[in-house]
């Protein structure tokens, strides 16, 4: 079966109440879950929803897959009103109000609303929404929400934009966390017919989709920490972690992807170095040969997953640094935008030398510079080093 394969009957989950399909799969030729180069581009008008510290999420990919399930206007308004006002303090009251009017024919609408308009946008409220589903006590609702979650994850993984859209990758990570909460955290397995994680990772590396797949898998597996069955040293979970560690050890893998694996291991209280030593010792535990075969066919220069050594920086010279940028504080240390780095040392005011024959337009050369003094002293504003 392919990654996030459709159901055996060849389609998505149907609404047993006759409301039609809930989330039909994307059209166009697909191979192992990801779009081929011949897959037609679908240009949907952007639909934005939700903000997080000024970030606006584009949910058009998810909204385009929604099958319109008709519910009476008053029912839709009541559901939206109750969800907008849902809090831990009024959870029982909200459940009681929903039970007064909620009918089986409304479950498809509610499932779409919870997954697309809530879970994908509001990860901080995942446990609250899960508690709501539990309190309602409707098995069909839980099954429909899970099926909608799988379909939504598949839609984002198949999106042509997810490789370059941070918004879609953020949605995918949120849904991954929601999926892990609904399954692994509740001691329920991820079935291969719904989500084959190992094959997803192999395919992601082959198709240049690790930038989306690795964070997705790590977010799902984070919930193993809360599971009585899938927490370490569960063999199924450790097998996936070993594969992630092997991907982590790939030369020139982007630091953001390495960081995702390291955060997962820390969350699960797993020593990544001990996992590296375990690789290859158990039967079927070494995936290095398959990864090496895939790596041979990757064009590193055009990859979003690997850092190309042949990339030419600003200035046109491979051996030149951008002017005025001192680089990492220590060789080999990733630059995290100021987080976790050492404080500036006494040489912080040194200006790095430029290319041969370079002369700074302000006359500033290598070496320490005098204190520019307070703002207004000698015409300096305390921003540029003084020139004497």
GROMACS .gro file of C-alpha atoms in nm:
model
  388
    1UNK     CA    1   0.000   0.000   0.000
    2UNK     CA    2   0.108   0.356  -0.068
    3UNK     CA    3   0.171   0.618   0.192
    4UNK     CA    4  -0.154   0.733   0.356
    5UNK     CA    5  -0.328   0.492   0.118
    6UNK     CA    6  -0.700   0.512   0.059
    7UNK     CA    7  -0.937   0.262   0.208
    8UNK     CA    8  -0.968  -0.088   0.054
    9UNK     CA    9  -1.288   0.013  -0.119
   10UNK     CA   10  -1.088   0.278  -0.303
   11UNK     CA   11  -1.233   0.592  -0.151
   12UNK     CA   12  -1.253   0.801   0.161
   13UNK     CA   13  -1.478   0.743   0.459
   14UNK     CA   14  -1.845   0.778   0.373
   15UNK     CA   15  -2.103   0.941   0.594
   16UNK     CA   16  -2.317   0.652   0.709
   17UNK     CA   17  -2.610   0.888   0.750
   18UNK     CA   18  -2.627   0.960   0.380
   19UNK     CA   19  -2.459   1.299   0.398
   20UNK     CA   20  -2.213   1.215   0.119
   21UNK     CA   21  -1.834   1.191   0.121
   22UNK     CA   22  -1.651   1.369   0.398
   23UNK     CA   23  -1.306   1.435   0.253
   24UNK     CA   24  -1.253   1.297  -0.098
   25UNK     CA   25  -0.888   1.234  -0.193
   26UNK     CA   26  -0.707   1.472  -0.429
   27UNK     CA   27  -0.741   1.401  -0.799
   28UNK     CA   28  -0.452   1.350  -1.041
   29UNK     CA   29  -0.184   1.084  -1.075
   30UNK     CA   30  -0.017   1.004  -0.745
   31UNK     CA   31   0.270   0.774  -0.658
   32UNK     CA   32   0.324   0.654  -0.301
   33UNK     CA   33   0.132   0.950  -0.163
   34UNK     CA   34   0.326   1.240  -0.316
   35UNK     CA   35   0.233   1.420  -0.639
   36UNK     CA   36   0.415   1.331  -0.960
   37UNK     CA   37   0.551   1.595  -1.196
   38UNK     CA   38   0.249   1.535  -1.422
   39UNK     CA   39  -0.003   1.604  -1.148
   40UNK     CA   40  -0.214   1.905  -1.249
   41UNK     CA   41  -0.171   2.221  -1.046
   42UNK     CA   42  -0.489   2.332  -0.874
   43UNK     CA   43  -0.501   2.701  -0.807
   44UNK     CA   44  -0.742   2.761  -0.523
   45UNK     CA   45  -0.806   3.108  -0.388
   46UNK     CA   46  -0.617   3.146  -0.061
   47UNK     CA   47  -0.826   3.108   0.251
   48UNK     CA   48  -0.669   3.232   0.568
   49UNK     CA   49  -0.770   3.157   0.922
   50UNK     CA   50  -0.614   3.190   1.262
   51UNK     CA   51  -0.311   3.387   1.368
   52UNK     CA   52  -0.023   3.294   1.593
   53UNK     CA   53   0.204   3.582   1.695
   54UNK     CA   54   0.122   3.761   1.372
   55UNK     CA   55   0.142   3.452   1.151
   56UNK     CA   56  -0.157   3.390   0.926
   57UNK     CA   57  -0.228   3.031   0.826
   58UNK     CA   58  -0.338   2.950   0.472
   59UNK     CA   59  -0.592   2.666   0.496
   60UNK     CA   60  -0.699   2.669   0.130
   61UNK     CA   61  -0.552   2.320   0.069
   62UNK     CA   62  -0.765   2.175   0.348
   63UNK     CA   63  -1.073   2.379   0.261
   64UNK     CA   64  -1.055   2.271  -0.104
   65UNK     CA   65  -1.100   1.910   0.005
   66UNK     CA   66  -1.400   1.972   0.224
   67UNK     CA   67  -1.721   1.822   0.098
   68UNK     CA   68  -2.000   2.057   0.181
   69UNK     CA   69  -2.221   1.880   0.431
   70UNK     CA   70  -2.547   2.064   0.470
   71UNK     CA   71  -2.681   2.122   0.818
   72UNK     CA   72  -2.962   2.352   0.923
   73UNK     CA   73  -2.851   2.710   0.970
   74UNK     CA   74  -2.943   2.716   1.338
   75UNK     CA   75  -2.747   2.394   1.402
   76UNK     CA   76  -2.434   2.533   1.234
   77UNK     CA   77  -2.463   2.858   1.428
   78UNK     CA   78  -2.506   2.675   1.759
   79UNK     CA   79  -2.205   2.451   1.699
   80UNK     CA   80  -1.981   2.743   1.604
   81UNK     CA   81  -2.102   2.948   1.901
   82UNK     CA   82  -2.041   2.664   2.148
   83UNK     CA   83  -1.695   2.589   2.004
   84UNK     CA   84  -1.598   2.955   2.017
   85UNK     CA   85  -1.688   2.970   2.386
   86UNK     CA   86  -1.553   2.628   2.485
   87UNK     CA   87  -1.331   2.629   2.795
   88UNK     CA   88  -1.232   2.375   3.055
   89UNK     CA   89  -1.460   2.543   3.306
   90UNK     CA   90  -1.772   2.505   3.088
   91UNK     CA   91  -1.688   2.173   2.918
   92UNK     CA   92  -1.969   1.976   3.083
   93UNK     CA   93  -2.220   2.253   3.013
   94UNK     CA   94  -2.114   2.265   2.646
   95UNK     CA   95  -2.148   1.887   2.613
   96UNK     CA   96  -2.497   1.905   2.761
   97UNK     CA   97  -2.600   2.178   2.517
   98UNK     CA   98  -2.466   1.985   2.216
   99UNK     CA   99  -2.644   1.667   2.314
  100UNK     CA  100  -2.977   1.853   2.306
  101UNK     CA  101  -2.969   1.911   1.930
  102UNK     CA  102  -2.682   1.703   1.782
  103UNK     CA  103  -2.804   1.437   1.538
  104UNK     CA  104  -2.609   1.161   1.356
  105UNK     CA  105  -2.646   1.355   1.029
  106UNK     CA  106  -2.453   1.647   1.186
  107UNK     CA  107  -2.140   1.447   1.276
  108UNK     CA  108  -1.969   1.492   0.938
  109UNK     CA  109  -2.001   1.869   0.963
  110UNK     CA  110  -1.876   1.871   1.322
  111UNK     CA  111  -1.580   1.648   1.232
  112UNK     CA  112  -1.470   1.876   0.951
  113UNK     CA  113  -1.506   2.180   1.172
  114UNK     CA  114  -1.303   2.031   1.457
  115UNK     CA  115  -1.017   1.909   1.234
  116UNK     CA  116  -0.990   2.181   0.969
  117UNK     CA  117  -1.098   2.493   1.157
  118UNK     CA  118  -0.977   2.404   1.507
  119UNK     CA  119  -0.717   2.127   1.544
  120UNK     CA  120  -0.509   2.241   1.247
  121UNK     CA  121  -0.492   2.597   1.381
  122UNK     CA  122  -0.499   2.569   1.761
  123UNK     CA  123  -0.252   2.311   1.896
  124UNK     CA  124  -0.277   2.456   2.247
  125UNK     CA  125  -0.641   2.343   2.266
  126UNK     CA  126  -0.597   1.989   2.134
  127UNK     CA  127  -0.654   1.827   2.474
  128UNK     CA  128  -0.967   2.035   2.526
  129UNK     CA  129  -1.113   1.927   2.191
  130UNK     CA  130  -1.020   1.565   2.266
  131UNK     CA  131  -1.197   1.593   2.601
  132UNK     CA  132  -1.507   1.727   2.423
  133UNK     CA  133  -1.514   1.427   2.190
  134UNK     CA  134  -1.472   1.190   2.484
  135UNK     CA  135  -1.750   1.355   2.686
  136UNK     CA  136  -1.992   1.341   2.393
  137UNK     CA  137  -1.939   0.964   2.393
  138UNK     CA  138  -2.023   0.914   2.024
  139UNK     CA  139  -1.807   0.639   1.873
  140UNK     CA  140  -1.907   0.738   1.522
  141UNK     CA  141  -1.792   1.095   1.584
  142UNK     CA  142  -1.451   0.977   1.706
  143UNK     CA  143  -1.409   0.748   1.403
  144UNK     CA  144  -1.513   1.024   1.163
  145UNK     CA  145  -1.278   1.279   1.321
  146UNK     CA  146  -0.990   1.032   1.295
  147UNK     CA  147  -1.069   0.957   0.929
  148UNK     CA  148  -1.089   1.330   0.856
  149UNK     CA  149  -0.753   1.381   1.028
  150UNK     CA  150  -0.587   1.114   0.812
  151UNK     CA  151  -0.737   1.266   0.497
  152UNK     CA  152  -0.625   1.616   0.593
  153UNK     CA  153  -0.269   1.499   0.666
  154UNK     CA  154  -0.261   1.319   0.332
  155UNK     CA  155  -0.387   1.627   0.150
  156UNK     CA  156  -0.107   1.842   0.295
  157UNK     CA  157   0.160   1.579   0.224
  158UNK     CA  158   0.038   1.566  -0.136
  159UNK     CA  159   0.025   1.943  -0.172
  160UNK     CA  160   0.254   2.098  -0.432
  161UNK     CA  161   0.312   2.394  -0.198
  162UNK     CA  162   0.409   2.221   0.126
  163UNK     CA  163   0.777   2.200   0.027
  164UNK     CA  164   0.807   2.578   0.013
  165UNK     CA  165   0.515   2.696   0.229
  166UNK     CA  166   0.593   2.736   0.598
  167UNK     CA  167   0.221   2.791   0.658
  168UNK     CA  168   0.125   2.449   0.521
  169UNK     CA  169   0.409   2.281   0.711
  170UNK     CA  170   0.285   2.444   1.031
  171UNK     CA  171  -0.065   2.309   0.965
  172UNK     CA  172   0.082   1.965   0.898
  173UNK     CA  173   0.274   1.967   1.227
  174UNK     CA  174  -0.038   2.072   1.416
  175UNK     CA  175  -0.238   1.790   1.259
  176UNK     CA  176   0.046   1.546   1.331
  177UNK     CA  177   0.028   1.637   1.698
  178UNK     CA  178  -0.351   1.598   1.689
  179UNK     CA  179  -0.317   1.256   1.522
  180UNK     CA  180  -0.067   1.139   1.781
  181UNK     CA  181  -0.298   1.256   2.060
  182UNK     CA  182  -0.593   1.065   1.914
  183UNK     CA  183  -0.394   0.744   1.865
  184UNK     CA  184  -0.059   0.681   2.033
  185UNK     CA  185  -0.130   0.883   2.347
  186UNK     CA  186  -0.446   0.674   2.393
  187UNK     CA  187  -0.261   0.345   2.330
  188UNK     CA  188  -0.417   0.306   1.984
  189UNK     CA  189  -0.186   0.197   1.700
  190UNK     CA  190  -0.123   0.371   1.370
  191UNK     CA  191  -0.222   0.107   1.116
  192UNK     CA  192   0.001   0.068   0.812
  193UNK     CA  193  -0.300   0.086   0.580
  194UNK     CA  194  -0.365   0.435   0.714
  195UNK     CA  195  -0.010   0.561   0.771
  196UNK     CA  196   0.308   0.363   0.702
  197UNK     CA  197   0.560   0.585   0.878
  198UNK     CA  198   0.878   0.410   0.764
  199UNK     CA  199   0.773   0.409   0.400
  200UNK     CA  200   0.671   0.772   0.436
  201UNK     CA  201   1.025   0.859   0.552
  202UNK     CA  202   1.191   0.666   0.270
  203UNK     CA  203   0.962   0.823   0.014
  204UNK     CA  204   1.010   1.165   0.167
  205UNK     CA  205   1.384   1.139   0.119
  206UNK     CA  206   1.343   1.011  -0.236
  207UNK     CA  207   1.100   1.287  -0.337
  208UNK     CA  208   1.278   1.571  -0.156
  209UNK     CA  209   0.998   1.601   0.101
  210UNK     CA  210   1.192   1.546   0.425
  211UNK     CA  211   1.141   1.912   0.505
  212UNK     CA  212   0.773   1.828   0.562
  213UNK     CA  213   0.786   1.458   0.651
  214UNK     CA  214   1.047   1.459   0.930
  215UNK     CA  215   0.868   1.725   1.143
  216UNK     CA  216   0.538   1.547   1.077
  217UNK     CA  217   0.668   1.209   1.196
  218UNK     CA  218   0.844   1.360   1.498
  219UNK     CA  219   0.527   1.538   1.610
  220UNK     CA  220   0.325   1.217   1.584
  221UNK     CA  221   0.583   1.019   1.782
  222UNK     CA  222   0.610   1.279   2.059
  223UNK     CA  223   0.289   1.136   2.206
  224UNK     CA  224   0.457   0.801   2.265
  225UNK     CA  225   0.587   0.957   2.586
  226UNK     CA  226   0.233   0.958   2.727
  227UNK     CA  227   0.154   0.602   2.614
  228UNK     CA  228   0.173   0.291   2.830
  229UNK     CA  229   0.231   0.074   2.521
  230UNK     CA  230   0.430   0.279   2.271
  231UNK     CA  231   0.677   0.450   2.503
  232UNK     CA  232   1.044   0.337   2.490
  233UNK     CA  233   1.157   0.065   2.449
  234UNK     CA  234   0.856  -0.035   2.234
  235UNK     CA  235   1.006  -0.214   1.927
  236UNK     CA  236   0.775  -0.044   1.675
  237UNK     CA  237   0.856   0.302   1.807
  238UNK     CA  238   1.230   0.232   1.842
  239UNK     CA  239   1.245   0.106   1.485
  240UNK     CA  240   1.113   0.440   1.358
  241UNK     CA  241   1.345   0.635   1.589
  242UNK     CA  242   1.642   0.436   1.455
  243UNK     CA  243   1.545   0.530   1.099
  244UNK     CA  244   1.513   0.895   1.201
  245UNK     CA  245   1.858   0.882   1.361
  246UNK     CA  246   2.002   0.732   1.043
  247UNK     CA  247   1.846   1.015   0.844
  248UNK     CA  248   1.985   1.254   1.105
  249UNK     CA  249   2.336   1.122   1.033
  250UNK     CA  250   2.310   1.188   0.658
  251UNK     CA  251   2.584   1.425   0.541
  252UNK     CA  252   2.474   1.783   0.476
  253UNK     CA  253   2.121   1.730   0.610
  254UNK     CA  254   1.972   2.066   0.697
  255UNK     CA  255   2.011   2.169   1.058
  256UNK     CA  256   1.639   2.228   1.105
  257UNK     CA  257   1.570   1.861   1.027
  258UNK     CA  258   1.849   1.744   1.257
  259UNK     CA  259   1.703   1.962   1.529
  260UNK     CA  260   1.358   1.800   1.491
  261UNK     CA  261   1.506   1.453   1.553
  262UNK     CA  262   1.709   1.574   1.850
  263UNK     CA  263   1.405   1.737   2.009
  264UNK     CA  264   1.206   1.415   1.967
  265UNK     CA  265   1.478   1.206   2.132
  266UNK     CA  266   1.497   1.449   2.420
  267UNK     CA  267   1.120   1.444   2.461
  268UNK     CA  268   1.121   1.063   2.475
  269UNK     CA  269   1.427   1.060   2.706
  270UNK     CA  270   1.628   0.871   2.444
  271UNK     CA  271   2.005   0.915   2.408
  272UNK     CA  272   2.063   0.971   2.038
  273UNK     CA  273   2.423   0.846   2.062
  274UNK     CA  274   2.309   0.519   2.220
  275UNK     CA  275   2.057   0.476   1.940
  276UNK     CA  276   2.335   0.528   1.684
  277UNK     CA  277   2.530   0.245   1.844
  278UNK     CA  278   2.225   0.016   1.831
  279UNK     CA  279   2.174   0.065   1.458
  280UNK     CA  280   2.264  -0.241   1.256
  281UNK     CA  281   2.289  -0.479   1.550
  282UNK     CA  282   1.932  -0.607   1.534
  283UNK     CA  283   1.764  -0.793   1.245
  284UNK     CA  284   1.631  -0.547   0.990
  285UNK     CA  285   1.741  -0.257   1.204
  286UNK     CA  286   1.989  -0.113   0.956
  287UNK     CA  287   1.832   0.090   0.676
  288UNK     CA  288   2.163   0.243   0.571
  289UNK     CA  289   2.182   0.056   0.242
  290UNK     CA  290   1.840   0.174   0.128
  291UNK     CA  291   1.911   0.531   0.237
  292UNK     CA  292   2.246   0.525   0.055
  293UNK     CA  293   2.079   0.405  -0.264
  294UNK     CA  294   1.825   0.686  -0.244
  295UNK     CA  295   2.095   0.942  -0.164
  296UNK     CA  296   2.284   0.861  -0.486
  297UNK     CA  297   1.992   0.988  -0.695
  298UNK     CA  298   1.938   1.313  -0.505
  299UNK     CA  299   2.036   1.640  -0.671
  300UNK     CA  300   2.180   1.814  -0.364
  301UNK     CA  301   2.212   2.149  -0.543
  302UNK     CA  302   1.833   2.170  -0.590
  303UNK     CA  303   1.728   1.995  -0.268
  304UNK     CA  304   1.525   2.156   0.009
  305UNK     CA  305   1.645   1.885   0.250
  306UNK     CA  306   2.023   1.908   0.215
  307UNK     CA  307   2.276   2.190   0.219
  308UNK     CA  308   2.472   2.216  -0.102
  309UNK     CA  309   2.847   2.268  -0.070
  310UNK     CA  310   2.845   2.430  -0.413
  311UNK     CA  311   2.601   2.704  -0.318
  312UNK     CA  312   2.746   3.047  -0.402
  313UNK     CA  313   2.684   3.307  -0.126
  314UNK     CA  314   2.632   3.678  -0.163
  315UNK     CA  315   2.928   3.831  -0.342
  316UNK     CA  316   2.975   3.557  -0.602
  317UNK     CA  317   3.270   3.378  -0.435
  318UNK     CA  318   3.231   3.034  -0.277
  319UNK     CA  319   3.510   3.108  -0.028
  320UNK     CA  320   3.385   3.454   0.070
  321UNK     CA  321   3.150   3.543   0.353
  322UNK     CA  322   2.888   3.815   0.319
  323UNK     CA  323   3.052   4.144   0.410
  324UNK     CA  324   3.001   4.248   0.770
  325UNK     CA  325   2.863   3.907   0.880
  326UNK     CA  326   3.099   3.746   1.131
  327UNK     CA  327   2.948   3.395   1.100
  328UNK     CA  328   2.886   3.152   1.387
  329UNK     CA  329   3.057   3.219   1.717
  330UNK     CA  330   3.227   2.878   1.701
  331UNK     CA  331   3.309   2.664   1.395
  332UNK     CA  332   3.040   2.400   1.340
  333UNK     CA  333   2.786   2.568   1.570
  334UNK     CA  334   2.447   2.626   1.404
  335UNK     CA  335   2.314   2.977   1.400
  336UNK     CA  336   1.976   2.988   1.576
  337UNK     CA  337   1.900   3.355   1.547
  338UNK     CA  338   2.054   3.441   1.883
  339UNK     CA  339   1.900   3.159   2.087
  340UNK     CA  340   2.140   2.941   2.281
  341UNK     CA  341   2.457   3.107   2.155
  342UNK     CA  342   2.740   3.231   2.377
  343UNK     CA  343   2.741   3.599   2.481
  344UNK     CA  344   2.955   3.840   2.280
  345UNK     CA  345   3.324   3.827   2.377
  346UNK     CA  346   3.576   4.107   2.401
  347UNK     CA  347   3.640   4.085   2.026
  348UNK     CA  348   3.276   4.148   1.939
  349UNK     CA  349   3.363   4.490   1.797
  350UNK     CA  350   3.612   4.348   1.549
  351UNK     CA  351   3.516   4.390   1.188
  352UNK     CA  352   3.600   4.084   0.975
  353UNK     CA  353   3.838   4.147   0.686
  354UNK     CA  354   3.689   4.162   0.338
  355UNK     CA  355   3.821   4.020   0.012
  356UNK     CA  356   4.173   4.118  -0.103
  357UNK     CA  357   4.189   4.482  -0.197
  358UNK     CA  358   3.860   4.554  -0.023
  359UNK     CA  359   3.826   4.895   0.138
  360UNK     CA  360   3.531   4.971   0.359
  361UNK     CA  361   3.338   5.274   0.227
  362UNK     CA  362   3.336   5.422   0.579
  363UNK     CA  363   3.708   5.365   0.627
  364UNK     CA  364   3.653   5.091   0.885
  365UNK     CA  365   3.916   4.820   0.877
  366UNK     CA  366   3.986   4.509   1.082
  367UNK     CA  367   4.062   4.551   1.449
  368UNK     CA  368   3.901   4.704   1.755
  369UNK     CA  369   3.723   5.034   1.725
  370UNK     CA  370   3.686   5.304   1.986
  371UNK     CA  371   3.369   5.330   2.185
  372UNK     CA  372   3.132   5.543   1.977
  373UNK     CA  373   3.014   5.714   2.294
  374UNK     CA  374   2.660   5.805   2.387
  375UNK     CA  375   2.409   5.920   2.131
  376UNK     CA  376   2.479   6.272   2.016
  377UNK     CA  377   2.849   6.262   2.113
  378UNK     CA  378   3.052   6.391   1.822
  379UNK     CA  379   2.763   6.342   1.582
  380UNK     CA  380   2.747   5.965   1.633
  381UNK     CA  381   2.419   5.800   1.721
  382UNK     CA  382   2.566   5.491   1.890
  383UNK     CA  383   2.488   5.263   1.591
  384UNK     CA  384   2.798   5.261   1.372
  385UNK     CA  385   3.146   5.232   1.528
  386UNK     CA  386   3.329   5.562   1.541
  387UNK     CA  387   3.584   5.643   1.275
  388UNK     CA  388   3.788   5.876   1.491
   0.00000   0.00000   0.00000
